[in-house]
PDB file of C-alpha atoms in Angstrom:
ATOM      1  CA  UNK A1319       6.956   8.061  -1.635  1.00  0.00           C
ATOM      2  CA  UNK A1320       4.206   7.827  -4.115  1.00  0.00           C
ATOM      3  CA  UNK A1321       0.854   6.574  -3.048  1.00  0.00           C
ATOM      4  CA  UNK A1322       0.362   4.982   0.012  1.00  0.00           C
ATOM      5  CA  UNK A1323       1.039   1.789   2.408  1.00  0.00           C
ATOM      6  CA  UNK A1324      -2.328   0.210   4.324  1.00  0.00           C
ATOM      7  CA  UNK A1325      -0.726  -2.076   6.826  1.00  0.00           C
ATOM      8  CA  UNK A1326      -3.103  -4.539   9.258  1.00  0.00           C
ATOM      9  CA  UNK A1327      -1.008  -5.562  12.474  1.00  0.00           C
ATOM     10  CA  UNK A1328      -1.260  -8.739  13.658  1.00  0.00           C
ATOM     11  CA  UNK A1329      -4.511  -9.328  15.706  1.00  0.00           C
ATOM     12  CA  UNK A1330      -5.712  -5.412  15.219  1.00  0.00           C
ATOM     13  CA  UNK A1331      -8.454  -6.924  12.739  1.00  0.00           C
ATOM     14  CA  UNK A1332     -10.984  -7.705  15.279  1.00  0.00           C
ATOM     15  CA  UNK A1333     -11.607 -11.249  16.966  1.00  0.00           C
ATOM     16  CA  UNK A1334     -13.891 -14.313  16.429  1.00  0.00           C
ATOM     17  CA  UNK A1335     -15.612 -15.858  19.029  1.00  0.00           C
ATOM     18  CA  UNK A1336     -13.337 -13.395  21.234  1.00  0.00           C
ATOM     19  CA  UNK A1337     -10.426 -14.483  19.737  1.00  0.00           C
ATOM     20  CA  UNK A1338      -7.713 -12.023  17.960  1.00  0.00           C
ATOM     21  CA  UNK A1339      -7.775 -13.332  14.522  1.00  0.00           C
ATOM     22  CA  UNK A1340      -6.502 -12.114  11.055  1.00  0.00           C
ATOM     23  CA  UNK A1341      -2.992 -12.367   9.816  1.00  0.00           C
ATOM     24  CA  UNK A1342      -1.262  -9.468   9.103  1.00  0.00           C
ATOM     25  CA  UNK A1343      -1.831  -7.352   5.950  1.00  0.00           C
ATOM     26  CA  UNK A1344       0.009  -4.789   4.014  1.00  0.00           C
ATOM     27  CA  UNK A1345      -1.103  -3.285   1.016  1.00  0.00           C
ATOM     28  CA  UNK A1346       0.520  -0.726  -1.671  1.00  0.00           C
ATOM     29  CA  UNK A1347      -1.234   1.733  -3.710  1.00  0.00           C
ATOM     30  CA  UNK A1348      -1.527   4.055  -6.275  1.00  0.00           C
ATOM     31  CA  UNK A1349      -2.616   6.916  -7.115  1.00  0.00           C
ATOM     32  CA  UNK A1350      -6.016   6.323  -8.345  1.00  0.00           C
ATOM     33  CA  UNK A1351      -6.035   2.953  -6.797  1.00  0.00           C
ATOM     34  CA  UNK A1352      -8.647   1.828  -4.149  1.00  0.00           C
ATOM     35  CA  UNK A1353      -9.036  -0.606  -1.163  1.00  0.00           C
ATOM     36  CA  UNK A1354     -11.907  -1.232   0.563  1.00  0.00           C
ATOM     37  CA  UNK A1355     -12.481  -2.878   4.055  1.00  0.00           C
ATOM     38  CA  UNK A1356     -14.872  -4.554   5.887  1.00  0.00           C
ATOM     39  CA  UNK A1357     -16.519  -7.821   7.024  1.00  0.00           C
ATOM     40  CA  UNK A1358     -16.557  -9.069   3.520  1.00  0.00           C
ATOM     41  CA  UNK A1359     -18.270 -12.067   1.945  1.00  0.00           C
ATOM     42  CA  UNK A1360     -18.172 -14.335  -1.054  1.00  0.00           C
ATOM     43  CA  UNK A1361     -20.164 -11.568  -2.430  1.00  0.00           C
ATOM     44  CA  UNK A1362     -18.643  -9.111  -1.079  1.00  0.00           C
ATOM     45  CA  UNK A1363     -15.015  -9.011  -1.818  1.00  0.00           C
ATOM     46  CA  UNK A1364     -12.261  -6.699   0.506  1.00  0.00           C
ATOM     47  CA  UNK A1365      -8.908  -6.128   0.530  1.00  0.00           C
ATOM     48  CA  UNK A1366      -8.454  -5.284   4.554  1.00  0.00           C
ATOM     49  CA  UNK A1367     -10.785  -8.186   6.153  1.00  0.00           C
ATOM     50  CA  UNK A1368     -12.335  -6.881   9.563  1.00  0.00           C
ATOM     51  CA  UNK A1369     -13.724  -9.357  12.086  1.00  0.00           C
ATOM     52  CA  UNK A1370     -15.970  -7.921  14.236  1.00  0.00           C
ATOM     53  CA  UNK A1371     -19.917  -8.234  13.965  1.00  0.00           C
ATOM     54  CA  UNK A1372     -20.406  -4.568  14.434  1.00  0.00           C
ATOM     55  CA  UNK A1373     -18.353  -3.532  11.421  1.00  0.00           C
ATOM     56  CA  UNK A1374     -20.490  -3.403   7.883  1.00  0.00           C
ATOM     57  CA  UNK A1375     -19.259  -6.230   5.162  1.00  0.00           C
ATOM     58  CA  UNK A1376     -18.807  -3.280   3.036  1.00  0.00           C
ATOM     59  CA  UNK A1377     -17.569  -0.320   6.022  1.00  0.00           C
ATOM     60  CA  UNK A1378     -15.548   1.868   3.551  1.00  0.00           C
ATOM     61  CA  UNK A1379     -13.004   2.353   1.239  1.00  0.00           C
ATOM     62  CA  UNK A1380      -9.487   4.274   0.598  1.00  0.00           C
ATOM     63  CA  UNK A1381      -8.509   6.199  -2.412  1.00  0.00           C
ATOM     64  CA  UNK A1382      -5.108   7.245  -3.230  1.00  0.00           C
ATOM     65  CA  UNK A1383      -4.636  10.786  -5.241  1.00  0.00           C
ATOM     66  CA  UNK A1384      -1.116  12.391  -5.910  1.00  0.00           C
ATOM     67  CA  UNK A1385      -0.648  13.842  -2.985  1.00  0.00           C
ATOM     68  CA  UNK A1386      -2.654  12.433  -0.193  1.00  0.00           C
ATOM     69  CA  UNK A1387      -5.994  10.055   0.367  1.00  0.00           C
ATOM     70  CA  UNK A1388      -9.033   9.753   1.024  1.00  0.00           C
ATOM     71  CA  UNK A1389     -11.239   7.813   3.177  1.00  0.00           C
ATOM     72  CA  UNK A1390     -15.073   7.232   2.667  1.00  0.00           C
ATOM     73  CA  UNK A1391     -17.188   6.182   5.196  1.00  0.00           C
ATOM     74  CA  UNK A1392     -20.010   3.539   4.051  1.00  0.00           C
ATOM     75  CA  UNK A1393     -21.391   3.178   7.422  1.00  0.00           C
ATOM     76  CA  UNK A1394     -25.056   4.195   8.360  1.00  0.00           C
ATOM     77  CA  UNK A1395     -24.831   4.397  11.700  1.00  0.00           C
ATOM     78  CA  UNK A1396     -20.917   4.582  12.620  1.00  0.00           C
ATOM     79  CA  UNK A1397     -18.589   7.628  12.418  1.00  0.00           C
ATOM     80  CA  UNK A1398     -14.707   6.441  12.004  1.00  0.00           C
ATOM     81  CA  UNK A1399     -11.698   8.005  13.691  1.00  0.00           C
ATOM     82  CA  UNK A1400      -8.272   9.113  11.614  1.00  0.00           C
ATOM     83  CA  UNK A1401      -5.708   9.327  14.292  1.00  0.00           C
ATOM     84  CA  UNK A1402      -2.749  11.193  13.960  1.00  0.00           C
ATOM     85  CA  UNK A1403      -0.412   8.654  16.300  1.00  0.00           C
ATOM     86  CA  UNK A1404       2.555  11.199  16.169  1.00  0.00           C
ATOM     87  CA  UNK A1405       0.669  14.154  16.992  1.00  0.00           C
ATOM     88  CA  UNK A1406      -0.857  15.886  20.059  1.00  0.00           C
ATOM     89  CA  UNK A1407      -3.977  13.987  20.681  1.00  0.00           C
ATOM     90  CA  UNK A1408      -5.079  14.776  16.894  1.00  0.00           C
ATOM     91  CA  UNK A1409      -7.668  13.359  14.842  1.00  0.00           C
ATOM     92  CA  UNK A1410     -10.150  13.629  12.389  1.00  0.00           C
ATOM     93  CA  UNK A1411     -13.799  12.044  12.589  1.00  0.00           C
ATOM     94  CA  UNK A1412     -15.397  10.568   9.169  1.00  0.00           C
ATOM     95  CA  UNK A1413     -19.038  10.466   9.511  1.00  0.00           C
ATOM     96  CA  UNK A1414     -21.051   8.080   8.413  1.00  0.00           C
ATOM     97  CA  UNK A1415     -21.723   7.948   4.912  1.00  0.00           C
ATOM     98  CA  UNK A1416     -19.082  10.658   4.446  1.00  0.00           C
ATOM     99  CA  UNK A1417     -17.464   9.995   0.644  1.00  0.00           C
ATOM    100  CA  UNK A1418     -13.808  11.102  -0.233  1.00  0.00           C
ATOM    101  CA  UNK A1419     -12.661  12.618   3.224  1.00  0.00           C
ATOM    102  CA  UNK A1420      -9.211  14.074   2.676  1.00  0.00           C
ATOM    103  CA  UNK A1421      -6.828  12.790   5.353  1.00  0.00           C
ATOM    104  CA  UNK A1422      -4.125  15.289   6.340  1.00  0.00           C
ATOM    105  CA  UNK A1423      -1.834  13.259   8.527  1.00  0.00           C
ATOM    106  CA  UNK A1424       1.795  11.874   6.893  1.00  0.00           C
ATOM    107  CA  UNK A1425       1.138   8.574   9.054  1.00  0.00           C
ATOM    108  CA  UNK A1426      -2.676   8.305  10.623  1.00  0.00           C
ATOM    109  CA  UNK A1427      -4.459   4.940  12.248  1.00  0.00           C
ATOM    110  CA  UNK A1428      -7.831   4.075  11.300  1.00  0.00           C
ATOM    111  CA  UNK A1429      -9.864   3.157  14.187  1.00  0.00           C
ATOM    112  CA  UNK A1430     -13.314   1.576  13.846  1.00  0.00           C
ATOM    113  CA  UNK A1431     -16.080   0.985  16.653  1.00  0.00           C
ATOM    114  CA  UNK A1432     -16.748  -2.555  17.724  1.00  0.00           C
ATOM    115  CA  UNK A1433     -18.486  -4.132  20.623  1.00  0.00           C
ATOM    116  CA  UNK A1434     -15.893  -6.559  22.028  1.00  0.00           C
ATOM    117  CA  UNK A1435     -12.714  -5.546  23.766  1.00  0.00           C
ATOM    118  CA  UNK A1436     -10.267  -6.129  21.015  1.00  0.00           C
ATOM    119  CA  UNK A1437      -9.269  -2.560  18.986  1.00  0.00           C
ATOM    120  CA  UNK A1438     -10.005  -2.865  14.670  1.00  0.00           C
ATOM    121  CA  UNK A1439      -7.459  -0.610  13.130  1.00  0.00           C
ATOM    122  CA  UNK A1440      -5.172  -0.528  10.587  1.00  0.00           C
ATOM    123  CA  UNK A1441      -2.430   2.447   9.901  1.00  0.00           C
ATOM    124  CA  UNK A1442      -1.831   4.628   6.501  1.00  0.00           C
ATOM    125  CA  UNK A1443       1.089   5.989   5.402  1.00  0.00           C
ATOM    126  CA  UNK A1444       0.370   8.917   3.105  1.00  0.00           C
ATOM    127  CA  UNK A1445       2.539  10.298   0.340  1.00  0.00           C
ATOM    128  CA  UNK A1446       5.385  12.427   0.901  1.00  0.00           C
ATOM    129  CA  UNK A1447       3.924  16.311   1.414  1.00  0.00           C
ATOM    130  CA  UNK A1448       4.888  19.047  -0.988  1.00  0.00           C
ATOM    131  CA  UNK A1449       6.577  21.879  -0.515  1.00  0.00           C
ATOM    132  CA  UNK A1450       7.247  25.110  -2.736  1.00  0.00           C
ATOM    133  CA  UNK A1451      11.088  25.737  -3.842  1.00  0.00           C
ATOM    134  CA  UNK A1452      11.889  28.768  -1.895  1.00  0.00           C
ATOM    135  CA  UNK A1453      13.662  30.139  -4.831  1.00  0.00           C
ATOM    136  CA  UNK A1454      10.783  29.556  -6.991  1.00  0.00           C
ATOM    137  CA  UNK A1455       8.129  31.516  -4.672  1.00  0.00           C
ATOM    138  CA  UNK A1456       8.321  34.980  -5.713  1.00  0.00           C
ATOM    139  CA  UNK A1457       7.973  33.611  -9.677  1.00  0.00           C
ATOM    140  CA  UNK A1458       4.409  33.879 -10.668  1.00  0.00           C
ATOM    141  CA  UNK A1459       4.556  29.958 -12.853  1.00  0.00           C
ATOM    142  CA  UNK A1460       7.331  28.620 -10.556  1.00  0.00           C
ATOM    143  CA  UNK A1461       7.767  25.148 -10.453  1.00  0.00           C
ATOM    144  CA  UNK A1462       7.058  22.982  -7.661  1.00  0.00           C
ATOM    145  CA  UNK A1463       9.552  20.847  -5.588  1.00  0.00           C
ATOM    146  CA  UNK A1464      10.107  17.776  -3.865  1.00  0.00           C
ATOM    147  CA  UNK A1465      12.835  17.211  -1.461  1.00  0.00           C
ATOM    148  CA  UNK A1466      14.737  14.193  -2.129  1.00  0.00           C
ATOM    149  CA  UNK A1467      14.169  12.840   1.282  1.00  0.00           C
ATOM    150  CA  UNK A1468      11.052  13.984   3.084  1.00  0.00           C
ATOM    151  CA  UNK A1469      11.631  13.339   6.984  1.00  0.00           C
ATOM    152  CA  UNK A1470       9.425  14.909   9.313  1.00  0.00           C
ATOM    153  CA  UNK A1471      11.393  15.676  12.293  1.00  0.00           C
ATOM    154  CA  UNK A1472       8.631  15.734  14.823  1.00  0.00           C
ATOM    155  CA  UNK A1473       7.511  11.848  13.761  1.00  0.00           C
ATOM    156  CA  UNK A1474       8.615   8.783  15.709  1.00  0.00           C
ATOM    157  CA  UNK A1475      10.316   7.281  12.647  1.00  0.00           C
ATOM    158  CA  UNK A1476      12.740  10.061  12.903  1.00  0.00           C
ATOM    159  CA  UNK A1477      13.352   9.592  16.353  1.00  0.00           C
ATOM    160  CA  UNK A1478      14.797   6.024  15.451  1.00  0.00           C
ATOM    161  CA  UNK A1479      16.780   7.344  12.887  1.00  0.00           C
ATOM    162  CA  UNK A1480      18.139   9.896  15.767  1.00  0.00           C
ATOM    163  CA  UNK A1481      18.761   6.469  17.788  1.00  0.00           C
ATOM    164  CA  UNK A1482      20.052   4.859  14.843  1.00  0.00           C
ATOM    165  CA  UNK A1483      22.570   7.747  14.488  1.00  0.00           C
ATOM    166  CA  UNK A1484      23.670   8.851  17.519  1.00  0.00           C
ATOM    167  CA  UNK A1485      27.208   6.355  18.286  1.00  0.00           C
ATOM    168  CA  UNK A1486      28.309   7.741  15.316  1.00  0.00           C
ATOM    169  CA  UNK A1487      27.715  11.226  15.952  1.00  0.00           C
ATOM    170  CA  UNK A1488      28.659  10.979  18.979  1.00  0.00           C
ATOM    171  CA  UNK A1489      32.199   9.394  18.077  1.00  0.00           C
ATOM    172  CA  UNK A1490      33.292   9.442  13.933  1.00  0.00           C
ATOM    173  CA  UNK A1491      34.909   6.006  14.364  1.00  0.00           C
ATOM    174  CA  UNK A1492      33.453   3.094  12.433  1.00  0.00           C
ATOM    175  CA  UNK A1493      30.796   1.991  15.415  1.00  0.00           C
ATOM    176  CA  UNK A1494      28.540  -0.431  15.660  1.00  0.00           C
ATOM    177  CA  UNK A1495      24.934   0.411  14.343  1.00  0.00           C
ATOM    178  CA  UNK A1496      22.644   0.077  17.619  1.00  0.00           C
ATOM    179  CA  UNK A1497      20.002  -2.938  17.711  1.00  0.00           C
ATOM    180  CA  UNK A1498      16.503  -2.671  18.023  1.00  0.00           C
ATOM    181  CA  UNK A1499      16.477  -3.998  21.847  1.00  0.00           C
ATOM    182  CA  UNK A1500      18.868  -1.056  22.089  1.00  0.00           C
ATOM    183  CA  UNK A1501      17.035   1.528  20.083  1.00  0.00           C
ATOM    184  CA  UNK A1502      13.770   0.285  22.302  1.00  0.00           C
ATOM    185  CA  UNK A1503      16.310   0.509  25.503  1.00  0.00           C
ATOM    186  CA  UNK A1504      17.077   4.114  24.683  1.00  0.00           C
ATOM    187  CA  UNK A1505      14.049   5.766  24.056  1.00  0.00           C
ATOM    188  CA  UNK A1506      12.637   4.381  27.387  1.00  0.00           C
ATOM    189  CA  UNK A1507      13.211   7.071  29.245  1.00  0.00           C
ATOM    190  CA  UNK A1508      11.627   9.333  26.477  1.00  0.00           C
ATOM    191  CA  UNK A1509       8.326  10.921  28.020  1.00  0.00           C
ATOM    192  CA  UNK A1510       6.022  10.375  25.120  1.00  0.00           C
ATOM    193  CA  UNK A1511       7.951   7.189  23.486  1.00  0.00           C
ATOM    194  CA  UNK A1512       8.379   5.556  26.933  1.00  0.00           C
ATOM    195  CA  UNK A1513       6.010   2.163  25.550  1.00  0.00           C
ATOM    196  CA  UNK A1514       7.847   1.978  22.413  1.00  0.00           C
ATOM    197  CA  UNK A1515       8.222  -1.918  21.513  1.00  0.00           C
ATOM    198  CA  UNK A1516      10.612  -3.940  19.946  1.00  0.00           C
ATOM    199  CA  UNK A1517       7.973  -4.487  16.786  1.00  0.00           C
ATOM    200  CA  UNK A1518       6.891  -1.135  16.767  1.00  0.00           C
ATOM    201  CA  UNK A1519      10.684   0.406  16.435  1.00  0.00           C
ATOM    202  CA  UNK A1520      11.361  -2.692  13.515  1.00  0.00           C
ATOM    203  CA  UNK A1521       8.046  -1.167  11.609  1.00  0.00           C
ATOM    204  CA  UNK A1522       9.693   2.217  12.027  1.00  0.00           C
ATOM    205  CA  UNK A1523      13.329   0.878  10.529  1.00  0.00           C
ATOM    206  CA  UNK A1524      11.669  -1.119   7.589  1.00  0.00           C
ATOM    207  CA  UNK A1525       9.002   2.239   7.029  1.00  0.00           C
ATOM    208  CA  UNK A1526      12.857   4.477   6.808  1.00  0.00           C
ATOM    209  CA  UNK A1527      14.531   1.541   4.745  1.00  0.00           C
ATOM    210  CA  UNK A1528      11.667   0.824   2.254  1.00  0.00           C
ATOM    211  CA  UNK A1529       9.312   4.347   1.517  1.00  0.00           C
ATOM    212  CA  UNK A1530      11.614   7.329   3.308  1.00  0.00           C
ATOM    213  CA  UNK A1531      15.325   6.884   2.396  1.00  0.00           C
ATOM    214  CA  UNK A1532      14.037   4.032  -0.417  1.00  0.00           C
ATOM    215  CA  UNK A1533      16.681   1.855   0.395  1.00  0.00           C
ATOM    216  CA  UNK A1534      17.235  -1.906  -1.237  1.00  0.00           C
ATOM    217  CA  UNK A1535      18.796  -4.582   0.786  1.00  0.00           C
ATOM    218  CA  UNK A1536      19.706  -7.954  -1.351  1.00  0.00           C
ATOM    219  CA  UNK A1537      19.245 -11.036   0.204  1.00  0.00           C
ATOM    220  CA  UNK A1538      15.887 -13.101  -0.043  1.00  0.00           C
ATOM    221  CA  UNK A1539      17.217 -16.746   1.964  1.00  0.00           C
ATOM    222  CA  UNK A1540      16.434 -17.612   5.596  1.00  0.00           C
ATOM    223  CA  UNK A1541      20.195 -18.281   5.954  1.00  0.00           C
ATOM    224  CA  UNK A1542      20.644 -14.288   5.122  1.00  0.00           C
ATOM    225  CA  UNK A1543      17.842 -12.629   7.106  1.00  0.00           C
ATOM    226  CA  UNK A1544      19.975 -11.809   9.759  1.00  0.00           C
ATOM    227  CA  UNK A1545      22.731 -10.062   7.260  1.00  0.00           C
ATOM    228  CA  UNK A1546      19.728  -7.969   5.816  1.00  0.00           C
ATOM    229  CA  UNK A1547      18.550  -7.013   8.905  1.00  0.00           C
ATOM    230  CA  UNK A1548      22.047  -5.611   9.974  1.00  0.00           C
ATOM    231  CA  UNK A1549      22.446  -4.404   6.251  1.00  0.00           C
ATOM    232  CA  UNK A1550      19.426  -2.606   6.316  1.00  0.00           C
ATOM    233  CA  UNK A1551      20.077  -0.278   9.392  1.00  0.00           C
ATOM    234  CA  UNK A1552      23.655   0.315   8.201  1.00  0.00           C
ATOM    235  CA  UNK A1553      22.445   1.917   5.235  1.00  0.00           C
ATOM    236  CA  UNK A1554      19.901   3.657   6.684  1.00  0.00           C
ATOM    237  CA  UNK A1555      22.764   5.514   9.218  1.00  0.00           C
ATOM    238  CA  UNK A1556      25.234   5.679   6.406  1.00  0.00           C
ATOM    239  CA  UNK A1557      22.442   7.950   3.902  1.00  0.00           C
ATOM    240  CA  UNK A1558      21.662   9.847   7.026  1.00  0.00           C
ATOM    241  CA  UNK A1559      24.921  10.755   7.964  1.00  0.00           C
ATOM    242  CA  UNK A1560      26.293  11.543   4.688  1.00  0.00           C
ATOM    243  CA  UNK A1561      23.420  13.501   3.095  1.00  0.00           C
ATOM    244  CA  UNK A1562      23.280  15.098   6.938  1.00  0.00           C
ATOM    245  CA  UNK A1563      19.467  14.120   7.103  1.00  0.00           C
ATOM    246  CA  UNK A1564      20.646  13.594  11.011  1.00  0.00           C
ATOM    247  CA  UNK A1565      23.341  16.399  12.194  1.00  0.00           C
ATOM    248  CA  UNK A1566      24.171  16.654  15.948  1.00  0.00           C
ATOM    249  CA  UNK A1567      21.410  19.198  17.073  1.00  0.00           C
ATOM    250  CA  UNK A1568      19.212  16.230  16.638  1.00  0.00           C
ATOM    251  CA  UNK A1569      20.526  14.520  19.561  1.00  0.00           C
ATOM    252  CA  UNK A1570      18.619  16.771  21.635  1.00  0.00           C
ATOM    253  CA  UNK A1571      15.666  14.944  20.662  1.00  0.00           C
ATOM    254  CA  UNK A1572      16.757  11.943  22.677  1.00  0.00           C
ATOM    255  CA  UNK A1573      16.494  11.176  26.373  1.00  0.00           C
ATOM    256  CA  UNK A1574      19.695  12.646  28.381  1.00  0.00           C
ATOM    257  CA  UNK A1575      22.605   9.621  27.738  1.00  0.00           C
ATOM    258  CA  UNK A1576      23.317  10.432  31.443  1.00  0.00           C
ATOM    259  CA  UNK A1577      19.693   9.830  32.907  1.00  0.00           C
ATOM    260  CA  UNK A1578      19.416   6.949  30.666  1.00  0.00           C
ATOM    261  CA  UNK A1579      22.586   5.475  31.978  1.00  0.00           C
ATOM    262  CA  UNK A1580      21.980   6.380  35.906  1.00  0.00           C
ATOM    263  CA  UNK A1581      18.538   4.704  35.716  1.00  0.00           C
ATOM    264  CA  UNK A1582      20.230   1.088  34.123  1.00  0.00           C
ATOM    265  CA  UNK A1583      23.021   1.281  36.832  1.00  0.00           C
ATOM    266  CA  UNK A1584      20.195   1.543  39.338  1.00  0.00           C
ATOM    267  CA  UNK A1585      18.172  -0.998  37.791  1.00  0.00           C
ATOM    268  CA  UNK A1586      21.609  -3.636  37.834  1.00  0.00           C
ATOM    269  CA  UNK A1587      21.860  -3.102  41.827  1.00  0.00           C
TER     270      UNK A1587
END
């Protein structure tokens, strides 16, 4: 992926009046291309809208380089969290008036103090890291390489794509392609994806589909969403499988198929 994707869930933009407010917003940028965030006003112009009266009109801004971003802080007063949502509790903090923090995380939420109850964050998904060739390392001007297909295998996106997989690794006949319910019915009984939701797994599949595996699926009419949808994960499993981006040691990854199925017979009782 080059440059980055600045998505704003629905209702994770603060609240007016104490209401959740703010339709969703994703953004794509370039390198050398900026968005800033904030309050705003007719004066002051933003691209990610924050509604919360303890957030400046002008709170910061994000810069896209080659190979990762950058997140200044235009805050007096508040220092700004980077969370790493598919690590171990990591995160960075941005202090205030901080200018051109690099952000190290592949996928990171931006969290920004309020005073009401309602969260204001919005994720970032960086640019694809880069990696020496391993043939090229012991050559004083060797090149640099990208791999075609830059999965990190400890990120929750690639857990999905382990879901997505797994009937067909399991058995090489021409299966059905699991659901999201099912995907989100599957990874229950995964310690540390246990609250996975139905949206969050979707964001996961269209993140794969659209910046990882850079997969087009035709189809633009109401009458075809379904199709897409459907489309979509089948050539997500059908890369996977035959570039062997997923292999069967993956499967350990997922919740015993066993304990999974022993806790649904229990739950049908």
């Amino acid at each position: 992926m080059s440059g980055v994707v600045v998505h704003l869930p629905q209702g994770s933009g603060g609240a007016d009046d104490g209401e959740p407010c703010g339709d969703p917003v994703t953004l794509r940028l370039g390198p050398g291309e900026v968005a800033r965030f904030g309050r705003g006003s007719t004066t002051v112009p933003v691209e990610l809208r924050l509604a919360d009266a303890a957030i400046s009109r002008l709170a910061g801004e994000i810069r896209v380089s080659d190979d990762h971003w950058q997140l200044t802080n235009h805050s007096t007063t508040h220092s700004y969290l980077v969370e790493n949502p598919e690590g171990a509790g990591e995160y960075l903090r941005v202090p205030p008036r901080r200018v051109g923090a690099p952000i190290p995380f592949e996928f990171s939420r931006v969290v920004l103090p309020t005073r009401g109850d309602v969260p204001v964050s919005f994720q970032v998904f960086a640019p694809d890291h880069v990696y020496l060739d391993p043939d090229a390392m012991g050559v004083p001007w060797g090149n640099r390489t990208v791999t075609a297909y830059s999965l990190d295998e400890t990120a929750t996106y690639f857990l999905v794509l382990v879901a997505l997989c797994e009937p067909r690794l399991r058995d090489q006949s021409r299966v059905a392609v699991p659901t999201t319910p099912q995907i989100v019915e599957r990874l229950r009984w995964h310690g540390a994806h246990d609250a996975l939701t139905a949206r969050a797994v979707s964001s996961h599949i269209d993140y794969l589909a659209e910046e990882k595996l850079r997969i087009g699926v035709l189809g633009t009419d109401e009458r075809g969403k379904a199709d897409r949808r459907n489309g979509k994960r089948e050539e997500i499993v059908g890369l996977a499988l035959r570039f062997g981006l997923v292999r069967e040691e993956h499967l350990a990854l997922l919740p015993s198929p066993t304990r999974a199925g022993g806790r649904e017979r229990q739950a049908g009782r």
